Tab-separated table of C-alpha atoms and ligand atoms in Angstrom:
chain	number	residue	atom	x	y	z
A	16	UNK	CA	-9.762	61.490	-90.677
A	17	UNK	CA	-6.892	61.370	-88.416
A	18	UNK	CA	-7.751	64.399	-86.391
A	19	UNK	CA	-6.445	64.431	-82.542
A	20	UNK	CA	-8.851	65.250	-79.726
A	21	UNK	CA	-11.653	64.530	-82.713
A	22	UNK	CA	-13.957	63.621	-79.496
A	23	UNK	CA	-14.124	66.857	-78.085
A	24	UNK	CA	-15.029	68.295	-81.554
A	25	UNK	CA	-18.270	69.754	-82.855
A	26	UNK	CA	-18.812	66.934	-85.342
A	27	UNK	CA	-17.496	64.080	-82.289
A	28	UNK	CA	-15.587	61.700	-84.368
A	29	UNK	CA	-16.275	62.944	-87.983
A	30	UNK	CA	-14.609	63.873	-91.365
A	31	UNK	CA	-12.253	66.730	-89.882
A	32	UNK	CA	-12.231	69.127	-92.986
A	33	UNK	CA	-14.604	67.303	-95.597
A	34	UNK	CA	-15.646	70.702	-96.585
A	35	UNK	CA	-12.596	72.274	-97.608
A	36	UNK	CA	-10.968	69.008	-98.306
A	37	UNK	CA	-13.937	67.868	-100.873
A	38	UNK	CA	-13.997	71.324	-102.476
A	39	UNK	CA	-10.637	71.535	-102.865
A	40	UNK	CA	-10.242	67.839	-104.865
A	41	UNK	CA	-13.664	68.466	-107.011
A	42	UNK	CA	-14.430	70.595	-109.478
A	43	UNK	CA	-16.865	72.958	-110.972
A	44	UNK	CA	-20.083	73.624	-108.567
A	45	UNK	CA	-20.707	77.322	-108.049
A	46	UNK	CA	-24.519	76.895	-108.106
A	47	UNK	CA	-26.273	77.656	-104.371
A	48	UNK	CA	-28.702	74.773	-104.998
A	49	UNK	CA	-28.793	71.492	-103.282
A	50	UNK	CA	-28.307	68.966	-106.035
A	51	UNK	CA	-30.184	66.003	-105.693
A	52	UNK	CA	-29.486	62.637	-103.494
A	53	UNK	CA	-29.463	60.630	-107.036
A	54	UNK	CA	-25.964	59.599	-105.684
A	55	UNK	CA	-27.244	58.359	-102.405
A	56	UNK	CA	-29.887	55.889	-103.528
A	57	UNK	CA	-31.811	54.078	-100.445
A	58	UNK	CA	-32.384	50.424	-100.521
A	59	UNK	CA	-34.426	47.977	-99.113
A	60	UNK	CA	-33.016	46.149	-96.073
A	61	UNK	CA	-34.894	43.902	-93.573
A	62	UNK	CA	-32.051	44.731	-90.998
A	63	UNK	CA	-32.531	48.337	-90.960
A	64	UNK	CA	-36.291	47.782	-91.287
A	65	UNK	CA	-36.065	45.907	-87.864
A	66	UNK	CA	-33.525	48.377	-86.056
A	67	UNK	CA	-35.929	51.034	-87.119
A	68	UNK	CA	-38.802	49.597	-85.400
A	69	UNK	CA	-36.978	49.334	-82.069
A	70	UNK	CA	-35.402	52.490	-82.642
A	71	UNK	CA	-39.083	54.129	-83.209
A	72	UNK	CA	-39.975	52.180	-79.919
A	73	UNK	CA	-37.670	53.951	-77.790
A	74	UNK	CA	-37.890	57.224	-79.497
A	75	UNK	CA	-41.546	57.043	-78.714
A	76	UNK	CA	-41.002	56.143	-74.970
A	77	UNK	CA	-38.319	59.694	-75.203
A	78	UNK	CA	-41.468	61.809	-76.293
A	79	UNK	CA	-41.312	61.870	-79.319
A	80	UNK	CA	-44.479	62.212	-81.085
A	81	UNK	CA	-45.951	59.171	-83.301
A	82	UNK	CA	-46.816	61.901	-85.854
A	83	UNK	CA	-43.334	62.928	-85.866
A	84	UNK	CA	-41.741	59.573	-86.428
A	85	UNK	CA	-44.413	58.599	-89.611
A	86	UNK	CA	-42.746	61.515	-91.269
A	87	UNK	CA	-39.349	61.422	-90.635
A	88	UNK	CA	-39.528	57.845	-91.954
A	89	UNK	CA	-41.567	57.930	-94.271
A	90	UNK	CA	-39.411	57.401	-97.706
A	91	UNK	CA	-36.041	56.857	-95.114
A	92	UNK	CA	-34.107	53.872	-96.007
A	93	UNK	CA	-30.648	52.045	-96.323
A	94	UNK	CA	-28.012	53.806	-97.560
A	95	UNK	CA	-24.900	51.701	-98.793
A	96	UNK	CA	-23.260	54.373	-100.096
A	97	UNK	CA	-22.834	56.024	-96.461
A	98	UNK	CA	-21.267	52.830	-95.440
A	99	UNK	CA	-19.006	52.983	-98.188
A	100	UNK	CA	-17.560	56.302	-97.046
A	101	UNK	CA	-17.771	55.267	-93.577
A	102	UNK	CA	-15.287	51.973	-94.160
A	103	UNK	CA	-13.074	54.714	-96.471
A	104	UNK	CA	-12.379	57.359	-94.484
A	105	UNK	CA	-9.273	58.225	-96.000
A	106	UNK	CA	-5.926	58.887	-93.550
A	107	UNK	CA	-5.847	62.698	-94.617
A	108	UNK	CA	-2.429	63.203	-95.460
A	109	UNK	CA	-2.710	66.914	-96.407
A	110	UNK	CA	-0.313	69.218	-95.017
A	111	UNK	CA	-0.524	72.487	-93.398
A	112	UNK	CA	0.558	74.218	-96.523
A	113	UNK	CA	-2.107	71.808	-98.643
A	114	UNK	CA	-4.871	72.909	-96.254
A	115	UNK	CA	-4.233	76.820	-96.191
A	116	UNK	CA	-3.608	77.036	-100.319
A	117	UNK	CA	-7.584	75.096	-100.950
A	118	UNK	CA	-8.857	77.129	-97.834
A	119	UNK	CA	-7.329	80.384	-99.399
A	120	UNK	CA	-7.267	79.532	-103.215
A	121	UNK	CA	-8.088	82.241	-105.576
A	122	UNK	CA	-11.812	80.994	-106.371
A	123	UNK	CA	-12.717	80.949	-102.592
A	124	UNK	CA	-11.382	84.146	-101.874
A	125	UNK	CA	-13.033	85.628	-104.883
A	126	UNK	CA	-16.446	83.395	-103.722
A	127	UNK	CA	-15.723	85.016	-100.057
A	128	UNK	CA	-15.378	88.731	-100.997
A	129	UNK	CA	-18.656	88.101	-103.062
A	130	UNK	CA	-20.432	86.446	-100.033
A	131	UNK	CA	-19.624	89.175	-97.486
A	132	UNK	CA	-20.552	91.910	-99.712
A	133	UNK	CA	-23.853	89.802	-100.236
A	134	UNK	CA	-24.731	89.061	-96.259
A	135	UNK	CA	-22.852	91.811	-95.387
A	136	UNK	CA	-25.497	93.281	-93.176
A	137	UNK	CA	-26.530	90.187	-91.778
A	138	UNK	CA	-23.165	89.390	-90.916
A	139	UNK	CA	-22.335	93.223	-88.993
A	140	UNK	CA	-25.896	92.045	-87.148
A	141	UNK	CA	-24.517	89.034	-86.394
A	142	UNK	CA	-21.286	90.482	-85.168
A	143	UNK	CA	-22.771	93.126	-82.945
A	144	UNK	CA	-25.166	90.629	-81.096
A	145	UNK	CA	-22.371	87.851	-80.826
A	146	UNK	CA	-18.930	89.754	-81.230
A	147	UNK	CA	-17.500	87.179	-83.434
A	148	UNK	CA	-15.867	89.016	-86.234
A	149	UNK	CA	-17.944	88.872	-89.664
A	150	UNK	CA	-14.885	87.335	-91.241
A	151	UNK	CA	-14.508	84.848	-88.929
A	152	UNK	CA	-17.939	84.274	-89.459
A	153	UNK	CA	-17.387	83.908	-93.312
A	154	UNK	CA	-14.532	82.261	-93.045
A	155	UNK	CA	-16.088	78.996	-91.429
A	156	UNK	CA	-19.241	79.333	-93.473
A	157	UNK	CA	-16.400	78.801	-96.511
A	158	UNK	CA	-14.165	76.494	-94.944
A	159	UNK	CA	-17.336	74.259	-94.235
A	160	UNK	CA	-19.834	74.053	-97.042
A	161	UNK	CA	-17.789	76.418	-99.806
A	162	UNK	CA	-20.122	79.782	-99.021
A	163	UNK	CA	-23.116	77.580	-99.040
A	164	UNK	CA	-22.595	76.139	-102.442
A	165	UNK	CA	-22.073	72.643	-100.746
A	166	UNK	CA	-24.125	72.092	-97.883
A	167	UNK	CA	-24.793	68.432	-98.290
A	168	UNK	CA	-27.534	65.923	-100.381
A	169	UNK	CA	-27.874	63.086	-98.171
A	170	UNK	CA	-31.083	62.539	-96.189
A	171	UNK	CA	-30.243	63.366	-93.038
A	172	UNK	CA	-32.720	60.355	-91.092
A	173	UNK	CA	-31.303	57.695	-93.581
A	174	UNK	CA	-27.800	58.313	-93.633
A	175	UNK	CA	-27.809	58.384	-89.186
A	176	UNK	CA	-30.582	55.818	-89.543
A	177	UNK	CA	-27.828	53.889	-91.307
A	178	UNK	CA	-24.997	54.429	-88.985
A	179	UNK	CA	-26.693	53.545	-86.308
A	180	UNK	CA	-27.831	50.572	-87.585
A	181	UNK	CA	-24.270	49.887	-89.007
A	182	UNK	CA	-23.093	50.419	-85.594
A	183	UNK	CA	-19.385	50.704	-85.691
A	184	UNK	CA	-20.240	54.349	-83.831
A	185	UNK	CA	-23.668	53.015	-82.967
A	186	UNK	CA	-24.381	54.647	-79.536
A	187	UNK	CA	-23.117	58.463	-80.570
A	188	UNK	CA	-25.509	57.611	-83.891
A	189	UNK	CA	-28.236	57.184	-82.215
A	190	UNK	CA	-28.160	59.814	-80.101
A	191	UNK	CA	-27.951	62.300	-83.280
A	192	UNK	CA	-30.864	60.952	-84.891
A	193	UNK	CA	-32.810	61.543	-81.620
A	194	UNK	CA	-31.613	64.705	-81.738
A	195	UNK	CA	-32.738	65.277	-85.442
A	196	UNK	CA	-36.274	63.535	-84.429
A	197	UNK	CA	-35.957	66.509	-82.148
A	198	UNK	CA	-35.677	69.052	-84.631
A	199	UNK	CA	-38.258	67.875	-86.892
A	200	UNK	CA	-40.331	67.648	-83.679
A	201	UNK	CA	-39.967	71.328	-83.223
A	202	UNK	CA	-40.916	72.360	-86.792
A	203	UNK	CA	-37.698	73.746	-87.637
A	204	UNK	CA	-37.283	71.958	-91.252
A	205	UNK	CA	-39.116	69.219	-92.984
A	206	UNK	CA	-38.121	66.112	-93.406
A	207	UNK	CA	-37.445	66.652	-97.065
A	208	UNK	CA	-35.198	69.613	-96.728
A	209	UNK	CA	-33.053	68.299	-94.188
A	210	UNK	CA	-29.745	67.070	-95.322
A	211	UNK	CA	-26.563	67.102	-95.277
A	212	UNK	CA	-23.225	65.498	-95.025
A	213	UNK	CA	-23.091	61.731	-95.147
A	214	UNK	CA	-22.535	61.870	-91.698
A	215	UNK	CA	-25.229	63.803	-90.577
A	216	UNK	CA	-23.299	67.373	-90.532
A	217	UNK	CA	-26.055	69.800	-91.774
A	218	UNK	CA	-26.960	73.146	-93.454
A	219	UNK	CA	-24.349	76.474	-94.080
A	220	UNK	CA	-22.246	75.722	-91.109
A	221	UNK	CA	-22.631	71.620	-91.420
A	222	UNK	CA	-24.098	71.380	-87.603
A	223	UNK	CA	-24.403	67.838	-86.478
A	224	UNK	CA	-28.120	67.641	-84.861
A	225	UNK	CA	-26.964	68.130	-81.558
A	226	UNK	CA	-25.357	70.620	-81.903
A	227	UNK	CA	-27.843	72.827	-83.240
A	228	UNK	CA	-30.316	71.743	-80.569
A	229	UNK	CA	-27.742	73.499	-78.106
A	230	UNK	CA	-26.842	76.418	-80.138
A	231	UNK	CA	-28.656	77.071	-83.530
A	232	UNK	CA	-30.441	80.353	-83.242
A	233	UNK	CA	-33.725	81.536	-84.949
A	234	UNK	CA	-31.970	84.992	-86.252
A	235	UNK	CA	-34.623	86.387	-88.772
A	236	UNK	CA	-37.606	85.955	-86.768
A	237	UNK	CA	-39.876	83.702	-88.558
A	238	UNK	CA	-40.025	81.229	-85.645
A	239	UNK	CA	-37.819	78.423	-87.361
A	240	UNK	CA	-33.969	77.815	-86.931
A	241	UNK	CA	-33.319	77.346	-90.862
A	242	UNK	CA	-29.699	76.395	-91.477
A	243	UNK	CA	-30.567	74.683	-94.609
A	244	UNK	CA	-32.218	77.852	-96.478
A	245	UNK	CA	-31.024	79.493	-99.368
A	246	UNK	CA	-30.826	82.506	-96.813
A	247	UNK	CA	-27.831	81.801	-94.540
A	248	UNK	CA	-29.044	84.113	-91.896
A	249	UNK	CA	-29.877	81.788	-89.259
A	250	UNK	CA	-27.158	79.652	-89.952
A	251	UNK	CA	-24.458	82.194	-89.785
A	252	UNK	CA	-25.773	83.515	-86.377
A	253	UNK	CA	-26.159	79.709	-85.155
A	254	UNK	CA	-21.936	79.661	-85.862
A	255	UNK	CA	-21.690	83.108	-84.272
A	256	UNK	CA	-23.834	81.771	-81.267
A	257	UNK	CA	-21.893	78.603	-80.667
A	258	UNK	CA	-18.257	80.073	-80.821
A	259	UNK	CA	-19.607	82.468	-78.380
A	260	UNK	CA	-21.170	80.145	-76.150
A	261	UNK	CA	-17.959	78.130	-76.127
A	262	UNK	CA	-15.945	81.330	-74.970
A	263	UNK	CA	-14.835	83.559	-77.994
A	264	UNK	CA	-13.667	86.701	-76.285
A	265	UNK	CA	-14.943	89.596	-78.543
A	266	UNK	CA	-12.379	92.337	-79.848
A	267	UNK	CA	-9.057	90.097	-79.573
A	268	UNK	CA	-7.269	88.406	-82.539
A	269	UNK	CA	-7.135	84.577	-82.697
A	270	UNK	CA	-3.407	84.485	-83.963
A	271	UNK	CA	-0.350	86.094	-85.515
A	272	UNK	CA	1.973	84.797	-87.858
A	273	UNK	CA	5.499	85.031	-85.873
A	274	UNK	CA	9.374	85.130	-86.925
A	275	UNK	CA	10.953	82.662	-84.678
A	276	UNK	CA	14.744	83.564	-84.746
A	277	UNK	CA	17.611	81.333	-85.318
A	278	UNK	CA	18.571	79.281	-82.995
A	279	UNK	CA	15.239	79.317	-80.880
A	280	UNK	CA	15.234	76.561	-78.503
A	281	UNK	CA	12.465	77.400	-76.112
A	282	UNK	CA	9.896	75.037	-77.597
A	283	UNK	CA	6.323	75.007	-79.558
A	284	UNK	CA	2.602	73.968	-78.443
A	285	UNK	CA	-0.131	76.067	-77.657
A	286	UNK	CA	-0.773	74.973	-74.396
A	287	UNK	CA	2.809	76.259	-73.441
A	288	UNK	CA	1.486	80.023	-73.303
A	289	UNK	CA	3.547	82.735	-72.428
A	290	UNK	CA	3.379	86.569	-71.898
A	291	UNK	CA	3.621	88.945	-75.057
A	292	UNK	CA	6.622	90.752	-73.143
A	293	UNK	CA	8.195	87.023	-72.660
A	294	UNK	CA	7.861	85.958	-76.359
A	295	UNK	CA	9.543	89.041	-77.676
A	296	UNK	CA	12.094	88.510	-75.025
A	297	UNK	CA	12.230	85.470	-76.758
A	298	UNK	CA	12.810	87.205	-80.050
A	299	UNK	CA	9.765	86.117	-81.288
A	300	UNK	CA	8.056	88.820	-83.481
A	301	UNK	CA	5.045	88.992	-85.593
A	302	UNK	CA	6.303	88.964	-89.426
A	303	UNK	CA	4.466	91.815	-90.343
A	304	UNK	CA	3.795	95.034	-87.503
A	305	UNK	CA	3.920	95.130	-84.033
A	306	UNK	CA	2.288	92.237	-81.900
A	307	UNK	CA	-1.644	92.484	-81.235
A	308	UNK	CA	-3.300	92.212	-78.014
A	309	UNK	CA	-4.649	89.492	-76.837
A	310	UNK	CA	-3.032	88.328	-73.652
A	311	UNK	CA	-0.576	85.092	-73.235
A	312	UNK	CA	-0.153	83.293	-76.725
A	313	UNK	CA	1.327	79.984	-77.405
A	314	UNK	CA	3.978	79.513	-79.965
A	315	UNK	CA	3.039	76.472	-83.027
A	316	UNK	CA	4.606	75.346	-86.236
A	317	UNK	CA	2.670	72.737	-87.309
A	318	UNK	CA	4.941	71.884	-90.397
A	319	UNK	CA	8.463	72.105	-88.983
A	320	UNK	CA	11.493	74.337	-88.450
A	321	UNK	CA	11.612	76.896	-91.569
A	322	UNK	CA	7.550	76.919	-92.326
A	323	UNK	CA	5.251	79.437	-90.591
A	324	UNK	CA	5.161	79.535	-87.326
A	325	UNK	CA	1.849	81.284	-85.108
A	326	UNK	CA	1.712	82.884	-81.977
A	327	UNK	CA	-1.956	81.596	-80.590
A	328	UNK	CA	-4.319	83.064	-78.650
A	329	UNK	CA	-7.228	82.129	-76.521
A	330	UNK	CA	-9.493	82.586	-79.568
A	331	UNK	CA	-7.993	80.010	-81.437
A	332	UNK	CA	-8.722	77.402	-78.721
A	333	UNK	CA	-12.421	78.372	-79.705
A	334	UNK	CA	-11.657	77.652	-83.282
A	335	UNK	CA	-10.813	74.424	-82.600
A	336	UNK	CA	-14.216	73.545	-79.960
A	337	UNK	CA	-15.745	73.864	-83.936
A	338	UNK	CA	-13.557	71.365	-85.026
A	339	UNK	CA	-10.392	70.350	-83.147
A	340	UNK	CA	-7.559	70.059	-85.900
A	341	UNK	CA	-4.895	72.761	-85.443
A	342	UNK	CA	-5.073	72.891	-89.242
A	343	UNK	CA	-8.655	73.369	-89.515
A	344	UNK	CA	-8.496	76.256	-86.916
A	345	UNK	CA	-5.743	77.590	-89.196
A	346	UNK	CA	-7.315	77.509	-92.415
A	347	UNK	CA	-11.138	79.184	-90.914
A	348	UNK	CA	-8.158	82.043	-89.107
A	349	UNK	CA	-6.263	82.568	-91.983
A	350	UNK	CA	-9.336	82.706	-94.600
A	351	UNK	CA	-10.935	84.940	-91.973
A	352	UNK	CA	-7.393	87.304	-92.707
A	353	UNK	CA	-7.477	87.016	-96.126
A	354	UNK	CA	-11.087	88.335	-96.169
A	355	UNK	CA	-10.336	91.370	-93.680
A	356	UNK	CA	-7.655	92.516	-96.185
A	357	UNK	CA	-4.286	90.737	-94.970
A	358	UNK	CA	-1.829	89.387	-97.209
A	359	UNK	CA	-0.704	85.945	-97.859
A	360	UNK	CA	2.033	84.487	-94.986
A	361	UNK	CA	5.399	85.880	-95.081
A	362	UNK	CA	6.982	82.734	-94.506
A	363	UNK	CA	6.764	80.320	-97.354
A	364	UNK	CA	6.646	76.483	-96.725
A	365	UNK	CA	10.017	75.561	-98.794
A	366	UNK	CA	9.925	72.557	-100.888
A	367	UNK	CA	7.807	69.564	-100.267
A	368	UNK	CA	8.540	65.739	-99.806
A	369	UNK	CA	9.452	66.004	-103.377
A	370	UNK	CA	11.145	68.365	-103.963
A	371	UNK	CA	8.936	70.968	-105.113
A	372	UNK	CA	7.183	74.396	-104.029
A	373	UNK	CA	4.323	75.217	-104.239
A	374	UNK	CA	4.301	77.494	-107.129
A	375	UNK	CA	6.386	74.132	-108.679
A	376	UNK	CA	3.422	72.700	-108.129
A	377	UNK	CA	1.040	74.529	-109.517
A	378	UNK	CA	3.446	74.819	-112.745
A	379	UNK	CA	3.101	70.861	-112.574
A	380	UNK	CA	-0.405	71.115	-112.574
A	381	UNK	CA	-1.043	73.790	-115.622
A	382	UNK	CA	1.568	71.771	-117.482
A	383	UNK	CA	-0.052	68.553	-117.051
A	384	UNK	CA	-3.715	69.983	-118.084
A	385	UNK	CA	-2.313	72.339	-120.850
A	386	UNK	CA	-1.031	69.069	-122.135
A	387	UNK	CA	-4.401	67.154	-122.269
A	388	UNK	CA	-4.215	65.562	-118.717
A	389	UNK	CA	-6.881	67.138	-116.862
A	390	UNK	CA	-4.858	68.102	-112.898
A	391	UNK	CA	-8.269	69.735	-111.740
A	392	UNK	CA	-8.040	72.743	-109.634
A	393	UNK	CA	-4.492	74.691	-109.688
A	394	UNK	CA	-3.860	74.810	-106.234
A	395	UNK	CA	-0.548	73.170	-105.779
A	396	UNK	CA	-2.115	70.531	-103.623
A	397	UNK	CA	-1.197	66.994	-104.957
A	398	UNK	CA	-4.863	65.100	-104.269
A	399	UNK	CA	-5.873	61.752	-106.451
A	400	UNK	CA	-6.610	64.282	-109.715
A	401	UNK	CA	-3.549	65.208	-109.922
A	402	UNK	CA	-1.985	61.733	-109.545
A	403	UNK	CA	-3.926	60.291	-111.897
A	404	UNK	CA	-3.163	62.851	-114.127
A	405	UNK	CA	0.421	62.632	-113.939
A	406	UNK	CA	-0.080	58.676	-114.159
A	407	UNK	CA	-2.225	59.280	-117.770
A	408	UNK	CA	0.780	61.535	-118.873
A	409	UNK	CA	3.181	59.017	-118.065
A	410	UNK	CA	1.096	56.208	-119.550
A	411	UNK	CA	0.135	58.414	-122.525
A	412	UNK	CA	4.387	59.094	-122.769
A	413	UNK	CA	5.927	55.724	-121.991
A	414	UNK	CA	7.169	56.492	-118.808
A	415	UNK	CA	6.815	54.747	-115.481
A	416	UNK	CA	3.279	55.139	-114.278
A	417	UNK	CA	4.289	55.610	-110.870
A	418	UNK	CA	2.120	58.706	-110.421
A	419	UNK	CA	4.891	60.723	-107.875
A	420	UNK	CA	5.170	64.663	-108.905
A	421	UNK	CA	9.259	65.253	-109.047
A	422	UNK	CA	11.794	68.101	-110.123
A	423	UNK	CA	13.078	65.947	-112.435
A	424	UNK	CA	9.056	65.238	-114.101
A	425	UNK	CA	8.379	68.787	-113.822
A	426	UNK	CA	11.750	69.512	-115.916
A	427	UNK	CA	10.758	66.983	-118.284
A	428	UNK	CA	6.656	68.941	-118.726
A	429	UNK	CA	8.508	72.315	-119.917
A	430	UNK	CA	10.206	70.304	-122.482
B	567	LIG	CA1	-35.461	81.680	-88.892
């Protein structure tokens, strides 16, 4: 979805925040159970019959078992729909602002407290053994499949099976469903019980296969790595593991929210890192107390001058090895806040492209649903539900459908 450095990132070239992105532009879904793959119907296709018999060919020749291979395809198949979302990969658009009100909306914060007083032992276990903070922990186990509540339909051999047989990412494809032959080699899951995200991103903490052949951990003993249970356990420590493994230092913060003063001219990016002593030389401050320990920061403002600005530390590099958007990283540190007990940012975004804030927004959106025109979640985030619903309301008042949120539209709601 747009993401830089997306190579380098857990899920290679995948949908940067589907998680939080999906949650926050559908609605209802609180259940923990895996709904079914109704929506993901397999098909018969003589193409993907004959790249699977190569493909079993040279899995064979890499070890893998013949035993293996009759049950991870038995019942596989073509999946058109996971070409569909392949070809529409939508240019994510979202702002910093959009991504931190879905990743910190009422509902998930309310869902979070609930889930860390739920695994809260598991997660102080967790912490201990890896020294990644249980919030941090939470707060990616929300950011990516909504506390567990999405953690993906799709058979995971058809939809890679698919995509590699597609083959616009054909090689990288491959290689994950080698690596998921792999783990159905080693007994961690069935067949049947493992899916995930169209693209092959799996369980809790949507691993792609090989990445949980490298870090997934087998944390409550019974002698399978099960990121796809009901019980998060394993999956949570399989996070824990691979932040660790990819250098989270235990014990320091991961960022600060900073004043930046008027007239600052000394430049953003958090490569350009700088002593603690040199930033407040700077005049840059943390908005709220003094400024935490965690050796040279770098200075970002992802959304421009008069938004909030961070002051990044080494940790938040390691947030971004899990998925390398600076907004993703945000979202998981700022969630991970929120859940310790820290209040929203001081800094407020200011008015959007058009000319509303968010609370404007979310005044919009009430409006428009108290009205009859369902705008989905009230978040403030201006996604396809809300467009259409302004769009109906216009329609439904003989206005132009033009579906654009405004000042002027909002003044024109309250009547
Ligand atoms: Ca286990």
């Amino acid at each position: 979805m747009g993401f830089a450095g997306r190579q380098v990132s857990r899920r290679g070239f995948m949908s940067g925040l589907a998680a939080v992105g999906l949650a926050g532009c559908q609605a209802g879904g609180t259940g923990l159970a895996v709904r079914p793959s109704a929506a993901w119907p397999r098909v018969p296709d003589a193409g993907w019959q004959a790249w699977v018999a190569g493909f079993r060919r040279r899995a064979a020749a890499r070890g893998i078992p013949a035993r293996t291979l009759a049950a991870a395809f038995r019942g596989a198949g073509y999946i058109p729909a996971v070409i569909e979302r392949d070809r529409n990969q939508f240019q994510d658009r979202r702002s910093l602002e959009d991504y931190l009100a879905i990743a910190t909306s009422d509902e998930r914060l309310s869902l979070g407290r609930a889930a860390l007083a739920r695994q809260g032992r598991v997660l102080a276990r967790v912490e201990t053994q890896f020294g990644v903070p249980a919030e941090v922990i939470a707060a990616i186990w929300g950011v990516e499949s909504r506390f567990g509540t999405r953690r993906g339909e799709v058979p995971v051999i058809s939809a890679l099976s698919t995509l590699a047989y597609d083959g616009r990412r054909g090689r990288f494809f491959e290689n994950q469903l080698m690596a998921a032959l792999k783990i159905l080699q080693q007994g961690d899951v069935t067949p049947a019980r493992m899916t995930g995200s169209w693209a092959g991103a799996m369980g809790h903490t949507q691993f792609i296969p090989t990445t949980f052949n490298a870090y997934a951990v087998d944390f409550d003993g019974d002698g399978r790595r099960d990121i796809w249970a009901n019980d998060p356990g394993d999956a949570l420590a399989s996070a824990a593991a691979y932040l660790r493994a990819s250098g989270w230092r235990p014990g320091q913060p991961w960022a600060v929210e900073a004043g930046v003063p008027d007239g600052y001219s000394g430049g953003f990016g958090r490569r350009a890192t700088r002593s603690l002593a040199a930033w407040r030389s700077a005049g840059v401050q943390a908005t709220r107390g003094p400024l935490p320990q965690g050796g040279a920061a770098g200075l970002i403002q992802p959304q421009g001058a008069g938004t909030p600005a961070f002051l990044v530390f080494h940790n938040f590099n390691i947030l971004l090895k899990y998925n390398a958007s600076e907004k993703y990283a945000l979202s998981v540190g700022h969630l991970a806040d929120r859940l310790s007990g820290a209040g929203a940012l001081v800094q407020g975004f200011g008015p959007d492209e058009h000319g509303l804030t968010l609370l404007q927004r979310k005044e919009l959106q009430r409006q428009l649903t108290a009205r009859g025109h369902d705008a989905g979640a009230v978040d403030g985030v201006i996604g396809k539900g809300t467009e259409a619903a302004i769009r109906s309301y216009q329609r439904a008042a003989g206005l132009p459908a033009d579906g654009v949120p405004s000042l002027a539209f909002l003044q024109h709601l309250r009547g």
